CSV table of C-alpha atoms in Angstrom, one decimal:
chain,number,residue,atom,x,y,z
S,1,MET,CA,0.0,0.0,0.0
S,2,PRO,CA,2.5,2.7,-1.2
S,3,ASP,CA,2.0,6.3,-0.1
S,4,GLY,CA,-1.0,5.3,2.0
S,5,ARG,CA,-3.0,4.2,-1.0
S,6,HIS,CA,-5.2,1.1,-1.0
S,7,ILE,CA,-4.7,-1.4,-3.8
S,8,GLY,CA,-6.6,-4.6,-4.0
S,9,PRO,CA,-9.8,-6.0,-2.5
S,10,TRP,CA,-11.6,-3.9,0.1
S,11,PRO,CA,-13.0,-6.3,2.7
S,12,MET,CA,-16.6,-5.4,3.9
S,13,THR,CA,-17.9,-6.2,7.3
S,14,GLY,CA,-20.0,-9.4,7.5
S,15,VAL,CA,-19.6,-10.1,3.8
S,16,LYS,CA,-18.1,-13.4,2.7
S,17,ALA,CA,-17.5,-12.5,-0.9
S,18,GLU,CA,-14.4,-11.0,-2.2
S,19,THR,CA,-15.2,-7.3,-2.5
S,20,TRP,CA,-13.5,-4.4,-4.4
S,21,LEU,CA,-14.2,-0.7,-4.7
S,22,MET,CA,-13.6,1.3,-7.9
S,23,ARG,CA,-13.6,5.1,-7.7
S,24,TYR,CA,-14.5,7.6,-10.4
S,25,ASP,CA,-14.5,11.4,-10.6
S,26,GLU,CA,-17.3,13.6,-11.9
S,27,SER,CA,-16.1,13.2,-15.5
S,28,GLY,CA,-16.0,9.4,-15.3
S,29,VAL,CA,-12.2,9.2,-15.0
S,30,CYS,CA,-11.1,6.2,-12.9
S,31,THR,CA,-9.2,7.6,-9.9
S,32,SER,CA,-8.1,4.2,-8.8
S,33,PRO,CA,-6.3,2.9,-11.9
S,34,ARG,CA,-4.0,0.5,-10.1
S,35,THR,CA,-6.9,-1.1,-8.3
S,36,ARG,CA,-8.7,-1.4,-11.6
S,37,MET,CA,-5.7,-3.2,-13.1
S,38,ALA,CA,-5.4,-5.5,-10.1
S,39,LEU,CA,-9.2,-6.4,-10.3
S,40,LEU,CA,-8.9,-7.3,-14.0
S,41,GLU,CA,-5.8,-9.4,-13.3
S,42,ARG,CA,-7.7,-11.1,-10.5
S,43,LEU,CA,-10.6,-11.9,-12.8
S,44,GLN,CA,-8.3,-13.4,-15.4
S,45,ARG,CA,-7.0,-15.8,-12.8
S,46,ALA,CA,-10.5,-16.8,-11.8
S,47,PRO,CA,-12.4,-16.6,-15.2
S,48,ASP,CA,-15.4,-18.6,-14.0
S,49,SER,CA,-16.2,-16.5,-11.0
S,50,PRO,CA,-19.5,-14.7,-11.0
S,51,VAL,CA,-19.3,-10.9,-10.7
S,52,LEU,CA,-21.7,-8.5,-9.0
S,53,LEU,CA,-21.2,-4.9,-10.2
S,54,LEU,CA,-22.9,-2.4,-7.9
S,55,SER,CA,-23.5,1.3,-8.1
S,56,HIS,CA,-24.9,3.5,-5.4
S,57,GLY,CA,-27.2,6.5,-6.0
S,58,TRP,CA,-27.6,10.2,-5.2
S,59,ASN,CA,-26.4,11.7,-1.9
S,60,ASN,CA,-24.0,8.8,-0.9
S,61,ASP,CA,-20.6,9.8,0.4
S,62,PHE,CA,-17.9,7.1,0.7
S,63,GLN,CA,-19.1,5.5,4.0
S,64,ALA,CA,-22.8,5.6,2.9
S,65,ALA,CA,-21.9,3.8,-0.3
S,66,VAL,CA,-19.9,1.2,1.4
S,67,SER,CA,-22.6,0.7,4.0
S,68,LEU,CA,-25.2,0.2,1.3
S,69,TYR,CA,-23.0,-2.5,-0.4
S,70,GLU,CA,-22.3,-4.2,2.9
S,71,HIS,CA,-25.9,-4.4,4.0
S,72,PHE,CA,-27.2,-5.6,0.6
S,73,LEU,CA,-24.5,-8.2,0.2
S,74,GLN,CA,-25.1,-9.4,3.8
S,75,GLN,CA,-28.8,-9.9,3.0
S,76,PHE,CA,-28.1,-11.6,-0.2
S,77,GLU,CA,-25.5,-14.0,1.2
S,78,ALA,CA,-27.9,-14.9,4.0
S,79,LEU,CA,-30.3,-16.2,1.3
S,80,ARG,CA,-27.7,-17.9,-0.9
S,81,ASP,CA,-25.0,-18.8,1.7
S,82,GLY,CA,-22.7,-16.6,-0.2
S,83,LYS,CA,-22.7,-18.9,-3.3
S,84,LEU,CA,-23.8,-18.4,-6.9
S,85,LYS,CA,-23.2,-20.5,-10.0
S,86,ARG,CA,-22.0,-24.0,-9.3
S,87,GLY,CA,-21.4,-23.2,-5.6
S,88,THR,CA,-18.8,-20.5,-6.4
S,89,SER,CA,-18.4,-17.4,-4.3
S,90,PRO,CA,-18.9,-14.1,-6.3
S,91,ILE,CA,-16.5,-11.2,-6.7
S,92,ALA,CA,-18.4,-8.0,-5.9
S,93,VAL,CA,-17.3,-4.7,-7.4
S,94,GLY,CA,-18.7,-1.5,-5.9
S,95,VAL,CA,-18.5,1.7,-7.9
S,96,ILE,CA,-17.8,4.9,-5.9
S,97,TRP,CA,-18.8,8.1,-7.7
S,98,PRO,CA,-19.2,11.7,-6.5
S,99,SER,CA,-23.0,11.8,-6.1
S,100,ILE,CA,-23.1,14.5,-3.5
S,101,TRP,CA,-22.0,18.1,-3.4
S,102,LEU,CA,-21.0,18.1,0.2
S,103,PRO,CA,-19.8,14.7,1.4
S,104,SER,CA,-19.2,14.2,5.1
S,105,ASP,CA,-16.8,11.4,4.3
S,106,ASP,CA,-14.6,11.5,1.2
S,107,GLY,CA,-13.1,8.2,2.1
S,108,PRO,CA,-9.5,7.0,2.0
S,109,GLN,CA,-7.2,6.9,-1.0
S,110,ILE,CA,-7.7,3.9,-3.2
S,111,ALA,CA,-4.8,3.6,-5.5
S,112,ALA,CA,-4.3,7.2,-6.6
S,113,HIS,CA,-7.4,9.0,-5.3
S,114,PRO,CA,-6.3,12.1,-3.4
S,115,ALA,CA,-7.3,12.4,0.2
S,116,SER,CA,-9.3,15.4,1.4
S,117,THR,CA,-10.8,16.8,4.6
S,118,ARG,CA,-14.2,18.1,5.4
S,119,ASP,CA,-14.5,21.8,4.6
S,120,PRO,CA,-15.4,23.8,7.7
S,121,PHE,CA,-17.4,26.2,5.6
S,122,PRO,CA,-20.0,24.0,3.9
S,123,LEU,CA,-22.1,26.8,2.3
S,124,GLU,CA,-19.0,28.1,0.5
S,125,ARG,CA,-18.2,24.7,-0.8
S,126,VAL,CA,-21.7,24.0,-2.0
S,127,LEU,CA,-21.9,27.4,-3.7
S,128,ALA,CA,-18.5,26.8,-5.4
S,129,ALA,CA,-19.9,23.5,-6.8
S,130,LEU,CA,-22.9,25.3,-8.1
S,131,ARG,CA,-20.8,28.0,-9.6
S,132,ALA,CA,-18.7,25.4,-11.4
S,133,VAL,CA,-21.7,24.4,-13.6
S,134,LEU,CA,-22.8,28.0,-14.2
S,135,PRO,CA,-21.5,30.3,-16.9
S,136,GLN,CA,-19.1,33.2,-16.0
S,137,SER,CA,-21.9,35.7,-16.8
S,138,VAL,CA,-23.9,34.7,-13.7
S,139,SER,CA,-23.1,37.1,-10.9
S,140,ALA,CA,-21.5,35.1,-8.2
S,141,ALA,CA,-22.0,37.9,-5.7
S,142,ARG,CA,-25.7,38.0,-6.3
S,143,LEU,CA,-26.1,34.3,-6.3
S,144,TYR,CA,-24.3,34.0,-2.9
S,145,GLU,CA,-26.4,36.8,-1.5
S,146,LEU,CA,-29.7,35.1,-2.5
S,147,LEU,CA,-28.8,31.6,-1.5
S,148,ASP,CA,-27.5,32.8,1.9
S,149,ALA,CA,-30.8,34.5,2.8
S,150,ASP,CA,-33.2,33.0,5.3
S,151,LYS,CA,-36.1,33.5,2.9
S,152,LEU,CA,-36.8,35.0,-0.5
S,153,SER,CA,-39.7,37.2,-1.8
S,154,PRO,CA,-41.5,36.1,-5.0
S,155,ASP,CA,-39.5,38.6,-7.0
S,156,GLU,CA,-36.2,37.4,-5.4
S,157,THR,CA,-37.3,33.8,-6.1
S,158,ARG,CA,-37.8,34.6,-9.8
S,159,GLU,CA,-34.4,36.2,-9.9
S,160,LEU,CA,-32.8,33.2,-8.3
S,161,ALA,CA,-34.5,30.8,-10.7
S,162,GLY,CA,-33.0,32.8,-13.6
S,163,LEU,CA,-29.6,32.6,-12.1
S,164,ILE,CA,-29.6,28.8,-11.6
S,165,LYS,CA,-31.4,28.1,-14.9
S,166,PRO,CA,-28.1,27.3,-16.8
S,167,ALA,CA,-27.4,24.5,-14.3
S,168,LEU,CA,-30.6,22.8,-15.2
S,169,ARG,CA,-29.7,22.5,-18.9
S,170,ALA,CA,-30.5,19.5,-21.0
S,171,SER,CA,-27.8,16.9,-20.9
S,172,ASN,CA,-28.7,14.1,-23.3
S,173,ASP,CA,-29.8,15.7,-26.6
S,174,GLY,CA,-27.1,18.3,-27.0
S,175,ALA,CA,-26.7,22.0,-26.6
S,176,GLU,CA,-29.4,22.8,-29.1
S,177,GLU,CA,-32.2,21.8,-26.7
S,178,ALA,CA,-33.2,24.3,-24.0
S,179,GLY,CA,-33.1,23.2,-20.4
S,180,ALA,CA,-35.8,24.0,-17.8
S,181,SER,CA,-37.5,27.3,-18.2
S,182,VAL,CA,-37.8,29.9,-15.4
S,183,GLU,CA,-41.5,29.2,-15.0
S,184,THR,CA,-40.7,25.4,-14.7
S,185,ILE,CA,-38.1,26.2,-12.1
S,186,LEU,CA,-40.6,28.4,-10.1
S,187,ARG,CA,-43.3,25.8,-10.3
S,188,THR,CA,-40.9,23.1,-9.2
S,189,LEU,CA,-39.6,25.1,-6.2
S,190,ARG,CA,-43.2,25.6,-5.1
S,191,HIS,CA,-43.8,21.9,-5.3
S,192,LEU,CA,-40.7,21.0,-3.3
S,193,GLN,CA,-41.4,23.5,-0.5
S,194,THR,CA,-45.1,22.8,-0.2
S,195,ALA,CA,-44.6,19.0,-0.5
S,196,PHE,CA,-42.9,19.2,2.8
S,197,GLY,CA,-45.5,21.3,4.6
S,198,ASN,CA,-44.0,24.7,3.6
S,199,ASP,CA,-41.4,24.2,6.4
S,200,ARG,CA,-37.8,25.2,6.3
S,201,ALA,CA,-35.4,22.8,4.6
S,202,SER,CA,-32.9,20.9,6.7
S,203,PHE,CA,-29.3,22.0,6.9
S,204,ASP,CA,-28.2,18.8,5.1
S,205,TRP,CA,-27.7,20.5,1.8
S,206,ASP,CA,-27.9,17.4,-0.4
S,207,SER,CA,-30.6,15.6,1.5
S,208,PHE,CA,-33.7,15.1,-0.5
S,209,GLY,CA,-37.0,14.2,1.0
S,210,THR,CA,-36.4,15.6,4.5
S,211,VAL,CA,-37.4,18.7,6.4
S,212,ASP,CA,-35.4,19.2,9.6
S,213,GLY,CA,-34.9,15.4,9.6
S,214,THR,CA,-38.5,14.4,9.0
S,215,THR,CA,-40.6,13.4,6.0
S,216,THR,CA,-43.9,14.8,4.9
S,217,SER,CA,-47.1,13.6,6.5
S,218,GLU,CA,-48.8,10.6,4.8
S,219,GLY,CA,-51.1,11.6,2.1
S,220,GLU,CA,-49.9,15.2,2.0
S,221,GLN,CA,-49.7,16.5,-1.6
S,222,PRO,CA,-47.7,19.3,-3.2
S,223,GLU,CA,-49.6,22.5,-4.0
S,224,ALA,CA,-49.0,22.6,-7.7
S,225,ALA,CA,-49.9,26.2,-8.6
S,226,GLY,CA,-50.1,28.0,-5.2
S,227,LEU,CA,-47.9,31.1,-4.7
S,228,LEU,CA,-45.6,31.0,-1.7
S,229,GLU,CA,-45.3,33.9,0.7
S,230,TYR,CA,-41.6,33.2,0.7
S,231,LEU,CA,-39.1,30.6,-0.5
S,232,ASP,CA,-36.4,28.9,1.5
S,233,PRO,CA,-33.5,29.3,-1.0
S,234,ARG,CA,-32.0,25.9,0.0
S,235,TRP,CA,-34.7,24.3,-2.2
S,236,ALA,CA,-33.0,25.9,-5.2
S,237,LEU,CA,-29.7,24.2,-4.1
S,238,ARG,CA,-31.4,20.8,-3.9
S,239,LEU,CA,-33.1,21.3,-7.2
S,240,ALA,CA,-29.8,22.1,-8.9
S,241,SER,CA,-28.2,19.1,-7.2
S,242,LEU,CA,-30.9,16.9,-8.5
S,243,TYR,CA,-30.3,17.9,-12.1
S,244,VAL,CA,-26.6,18.0,-11.9
S,245,MET,CA,-26.2,14.6,-10.2
S,246,LYS,CA,-28.6,12.9,-12.5
S,247,ASP,CA,-26.6,14.2,-15.5
S,248,ARG,CA,-23.3,13.3,-13.7
S,249,ALA,CA,-24.6,9.7,-13.2
S,250,GLY,CA,-24.9,9.4,-17.0
S,251,VAL,CA,-21.5,10.8,-17.6
S,252,VAL,CA,-19.8,8.5,-15.1
S,253,GLY,CA,-21.6,5.5,-16.5
S,254,TRP,CA,-20.9,6.4,-20.2
S,255,ASN,CA,-17.2,7.5,-19.8
S,256,GLY,CA,-16.0,5.4,-16.9
S,257,VAL,CA,-18.1,2.4,-15.8
S,258,GLY,CA,-18.9,1.4,-19.4
S,259,PRO,CA,-15.2,0.6,-20.2
S,260,LEU,CA,-14.9,-1.2,-16.8
S,261,LEU,CA,-17.9,-3.3,-17.6
S,262,ARG,CA,-16.6,-4.3,-21.0
S,263,ALA,CA,-13.3,-5.2,-19.5
S,264,ILE,CA,-15.0,-7.3,-16.8
S,265,LEU,CA,-17.0,-9.1,-19.5
S,266,GLU,CA,-13.8,-9.8,-21.4
S,267,ALA,CA,-11.8,-10.9,-18.4
S,268,THR,CA,-14.2,-13.5,-17.1
S,269,ARG,CA,-16.5,-16.2,-18.5
S,270,GLY,CA,-18.7,-16.3,-15.4
S,271,PRO,CA,-22.1,-14.5,-15.1
S,272,VAL,CA,-22.0,-10.8,-14.5
S,273,TYR,CA,-24.9,-9.1,-12.7
S,274,GLY,CA,-25.5,-5.3,-12.5
S,275,ILE,CA,-27.2,-3.9,-9.4
S,276,GLY,CA,-27.9,-0.1,-9.3
S,277,HIS,CA,-29.8,2.0,-6.8
S,278,SER,CA,-31.4,5.4,-7.5
S,279,PHE,CA,-29.1,7.4,-9.9
S,280,GLY,CA,-26.8,4.4,-9.7
S,281,ALA,CA,-29.3,2.7,-12.0
S,282,LYS,CA,-28.5,5.4,-14.5
S,283,VAL,CA,-24.8,4.9,-14.0
S,284,LEU,CA,-25.2,1.2,-15.0
S,285,LEU,CA,-27.7,1.7,-17.8
S,286,SER,CA,-25.5,4.5,-19.3
S,287,ALA,CA,-22.5,2.1,-19.0
S,288,MET,CA,-24.5,-0.6,-20.9
S,289,ASP,CA,-25.4,1.9,-23.6
S,290,SER,CA,-22.0,3.4,-24.0
S,291,PRO,CA,-19.9,3.0,-27.2
S,292,GLY,CA,-18.0,-0.2,-27.8
S,293,ALA,CA,-19.7,-3.5,-28.2
S,294,PRO,CA,-18.9,-5.9,-25.3
S,295,VAL,CA,-17.7,-9.4,-26.1
S,296,ARG,CA,-20.8,-10.9,-24.5
S,297,LYS,CA,-24.0,-9.8,-22.8
S,298,LEU,CA,-24.6,-8.8,-19.2
S,299,SER,CA,-26.2,-11.8,-17.5
S,300,ALA,CA,-29.0,-9.9,-15.7
S,301,MET,CA,-29.7,-6.6,-14.0
S,302,LEU,CA,-31.5,-5.4,-10.8
S,303,LEU,CA,-32.5,-1.8,-10.6
S,304,LEU,CA,-33.4,-0.7,-7.1
S,305,GLN,CA,-35.8,2.3,-6.9
S,306,PRO,CA,-34.3,3.7,-10.1
S,307,ALA,CA,-34.4,7.5,-10.3
S,308,ILE,CA,-35.1,7.6,-14.1
S,309,SER,CA,-38.2,7.8,-16.3
S,310,HIS,CA,-40.7,5.0,-16.1
S,311,LEU,CA,-40.7,5.2,-19.9
S,312,SER,CA,-36.9,4.6,-20.2
S,313,PHE,CA,-37.4,1.1,-21.8
S,314,SER,CA,-40.6,1.9,-23.7
S,315,GLU,CA,-41.1,1.1,-27.3
S,316,ARG,CA,-42.3,4.7,-27.9
S,317,VAL,CA,-42.2,7.7,-25.7
S,318,PRO,CA,-45.2,10.1,-26.0
S,319,GLY,CA,-44.0,13.5,-27.0
S,320,ARG,CA,-40.7,12.1,-28.5
S,321,ASP,CA,-39.9,10.6,-31.8
S,322,GLY,CA,-38.6,7.3,-30.8
S,323,PRO,CA,-38.2,4.7,-28.0
S,324,GLY,CA,-37.1,5.3,-24.4
S,325,GLY,CA,-33.4,6.2,-23.9
S,326,TYR,CA,-32.5,2.7,-22.5
S,327,ARG,CA,-34.6,0.6,-24.7
S,328,ARG,CA,-31.7,-1.0,-26.6
S,329,VAL,CA,-30.0,-1.9,-23.3
S,330,LEU,CA,-32.6,-4.7,-23.0
S,331,GLU,CA,-30.9,-6.3,-26.0
S,332,ARG,CA,-27.5,-6.2,-24.2
S,333,VAL,CA,-28.8,-8.2,-21.3
S,334,ALA,CA,-29.0,-12.0,-21.7
S,335,GLY,CA,-31.6,-12.6,-19.0
S,336,CYS,CA,-34.1,-10.3,-17.3
S,337,VAL,CA,-34.0,-6.8,-15.9
S,338,PHE,CA,-35.8,-6.6,-12.5
S,339,SER,CA,-36.8,-3.1,-11.4
S,340,THR,CA,-38.4,-2.3,-8.0
S,341,PHE,CA,-40.9,0.5,-7.3
S,342,SER,CA,-43.0,1.6,-4.4
S,343,ALA,CA,-45.6,4.1,-3.3
S,344,GLY,CA,-43.5,4.4,-0.1
S,345,ASP,CA,-40.7,6.0,-2.1
S,346,PHE,CA,-41.8,9.6,-1.5
S,347,PRO,CA,-39.1,11.4,-3.6
S,348,LEU,CA,-39.8,9.2,-6.6
S,349,HIS,CA,-43.5,8.5,-6.2
S,350,ASP,CA,-44.6,12.0,-5.2
S,351,VAL,CA,-42.0,14.6,-6.1
S,352,TYR,CA,-39.8,13.4,-9.1
S,353,HIS,CA,-42.4,14.2,-11.8
S,354,HIS,CA,-42.7,17.7,-10.5
S,355,ALA,CA,-39.0,18.4,-10.5
S,356,LEU,CA,-37.4,16.7,-13.6
S,357,LEU,CA,-39.3,18.3,-16.5
S,358,ARG,CA,-36.7,18.8,-19.2
S,359,ARG,CA,-37.5,17.3,-22.5
S,360,SER,CA,-34.5,15.0,-22.1
S,361,ASP,CA,-36.0,13.7,-18.9
S,362,LEU,CA,-39.0,12.3,-20.8
S,363,GLY,CA,-38.1,8.7,-21.3
S,364,ASP,CA,-34.5,9.5,-20.3
S,365,VAL,CA,-33.2,9.8,-23.8
S,366,GLY,CA,-29.6,10.2,-23.4
S,367,ILE,CA,-49.6,-0.1,-11.5
S,368,ALA,CA,-50.6,-2.1,-8.5
S,369,ALA,CA,-50.6,-0.4,-5.1
S,370,ALA,CA,-48.3,2.3,-6.5
S,371,GLY,CA,-51.0,3.5,-8.9
S,372,GLN,CA,-50.9,4.7,-12.4
S,373,PRO,CA,-48.1,7.2,-13.4
S,374,PRO,CA,-49.5,10.7,-12.9
S,375,SER,CA,-47.6,12.1,-15.9
S,376,ALA,CA,-45.2,11.1,-18.7
S,377,TYR,CA,-42.4,12.3,-16.4
S,378,ALA,CA,-43.1,9.9,-13.6
S,379,ALA,CA,-40.2,7.9,-12.1
S,380,LEU,CA,-39.4,4.3,-12.7
S,381,GLY,CA,-38.8,3.8,-9.0
S,382,GLY,CA,-42.2,5.4,-8.2
S,383,TYR,CA,-44.5,3.6,-10.6
S,384,GLY,CA,-42.7,0.8,-12.4
S,385,PRO,CA,-41.9,0.3,-16.1
S,386,ARG,CA,-44.6,0.9,-18.8
S,387,GLY,CA,-44.9,0.6,-22.5
S,388,ALA,CA,-42.0,-2.0,-22.7
S,389,GLY,CA,-43.8,-5.3,-22.8
S,390,GLU,CA,-43.1,-5.5,-19.0
S,391,HIS,CA,-44.5,-7.9,-16.4
S,392,LEU,CA,-45.6,-6.3,-13.2
S,393,VAL,CA,-45.5,-8.3,-9.9
S,394,ASP,CA,-47.6,-7.1,-7.0
S,395,PRO,CA,-46.3,-7.5,-4.3
S,396,ILE,CA,-42.6,-8.0,-4.5
S,397,PRO,CA,-42.2,-11.6,-3.2
S,398,GLY,CA,-40.3,-12.5,-0.1
S,399,PRO,CA,-37.8,-15.3,0.4
S,400,GLY,CA,-39.1,-18.7,-0.8
S,401,THR,CA,-41.7,-17.3,-3.2
S,402,PRO,CA,-40.5,-17.6,-6.8
S,403,VAL,CA,-40.8,-14.8,-9.3
S,404,ALA,CA,-42.5,-16.2,-12.4
S,405,ILE,CA,-41.3,-14.7,-15.6
S,406,PRO,CA,-43.7,-15.2,-18.6
S,407,ASN,CA,-42.1,-16.4,-21.8
S,408,GLY,CA,-40.5,-13.6,-23.8
S,409,VAL,CA,-40.6,-11.1,-21.1
S,410,ARG,CA,-37.3,-9.1,-20.6
S,411,LEU,CA,-38.4,-6.5,-18.0
S,412,VAL,CA,-40.1,-7.2,-14.7
S,413,GLY,CA,-41.4,-4.6,-12.3
S,414,LEU,CA,-41.6,-5.5,-8.6
S,415,ASP,CA,-44.0,-3.5,-6.5
S,416,GLY,CA,-42.8,-2.9,-2.9
S,417,SER,CA,-45.8,-0.9,-1.8
S,418,LEU,CA,-47.8,-3.6,0.1
S,419,GLU,CA,-46.9,-3.8,3.8
S,420,ALA,CA,-44.2,-1.2,3.1
S,421,ARG,CA,-41.9,-4.0,1.8
S,422,ILE,CA,-39.9,-1.1,0.3
S,423,ALA,CA,-40.8,1.6,2.8
S,424,GLY,CA,-38.7,4.5,1.3
S,425,HIS,CA,-36.2,5.5,-1.3
S,426,GLY,CA,-33.2,4.1,0.7
S,427,ASP,CA,-35.0,0.9,1.9
S,428,VAL,CA,-33.2,-1.3,-0.7
S,429,THR,CA,-31.1,-3.6,1.5
S,430,ASN,CA,-33.8,-5.8,2.9
S,431,MET,CA,-34.9,-9.4,2.4
S,432,TYR,CA,-37.2,-8.5,-0.5
S,433,THR,CA,-34.6,-6.7,-2.6
S,434,ALA,CA,-32.0,-9.4,-1.8
S,435,TRP,CA,-34.5,-12.1,-2.8
S,436,ALA,CA,-35.1,-10.3,-6.1
S,437,LEU,CA,-31.4,-10.7,-6.9
S,438,ALA,CA,-31.5,-14.4,-5.7
S,439,GLU,CA,-34.4,-15.0,-8.2
S,440,LEU,CA,-32.5,-13.3,-11.0
S,441,VAL,CA,-29.6,-15.6,-10.3
S,442,ARG,CA,-31.8,-18.6,-10.2
S,443,HIS,CA,-33.4,-17.8,-13.6
S,444,THR,CA,-29.9,-17.1,-15.0
S,445,GLU,CA,-28.6,-20.4,-13.8
S,446,GLY,CA,-31.6,-22.2,-15.1
S,447,GLY,CA,-32.7,-23.3,-11.7
């Protein structure tokens, strides 16, 4: 471990499988190249080993990402006794990507990743991150002044919406497509604040779905058109983070995880499974969709409360000329894609379709207890897949109950609403989600 850098497997508490971590920066550049090389050499020495490739979602710092992987793998191993195909133990690879503007834990160096310490001035750090995605023409002084206020008047809110508008630009269809309009931003900010009882946002800048540490009351709905007496400007920071991190997930997947996935598929003959949570689903799907044909197909994929459009796999997206942005990914997966969704996921079931309203968010180009999607912009993790020849299962089954897959079906939606089997956006490391992966493995192995 020269110069304090970690190279090689990263053991996880309570996990039997051999586990590795692979880090990427916001542009998708691998910041742990020596560990990447060591992983591929390891796979070449064990070419029949199954591989689990995992990607965390939005607002996960280093420790949160590792904890997510640990808890999910612990649940899965409890069901499978740590074994996959022909009784072999899998090799798990966890992607670490910067999905949060203000991480409380940047983590240790992993073969060339520079160490950093927590900034004692979090507001300045968050504003600097926002400024980095805005043009020079935006007045930094005025932006700081508005965002540092306790509350904003309607006129000040409109001014702030205009200042952050460039950060909410379209990401998938190129510069010729306009991003969110000022009116869309204003409407979204009203939805966000009223959805949480018009209370002040918590001081956790990148937290989404909390107000001073609590969630909205059950059944409370956003006031779509109502004018606010004032706006807490921190909602603008969260909105900008939502757009920026969704776009970043696509960049990390396309530029960085895509080449890693192709290298893994080349280095091993064993089954390779992709598991992505929230925006981590976009990381993996963008990786699958990135240039360069892999030597073989991914074995199967599990999307846990994916923060992408419910029309991402559809044959035709209303309002667009063509299929969903990840439709062709289905052809790059040998088995099935399982995707969980739940009415208990407040950010995806109740808020997402009020916030991500760019044309590029429609279908992500570039149902049971959960109900019918309220608009074409509804989230996959809130309402399940539609228009893609999907099979919806209500409820998501528990251990011991098989998931039946009709002949010819490539996409299965698993509804976690009943009995709060998936109680929230982060509730993805329980026996139900672990059983979903176990069932994917069983179908892949022909069991």
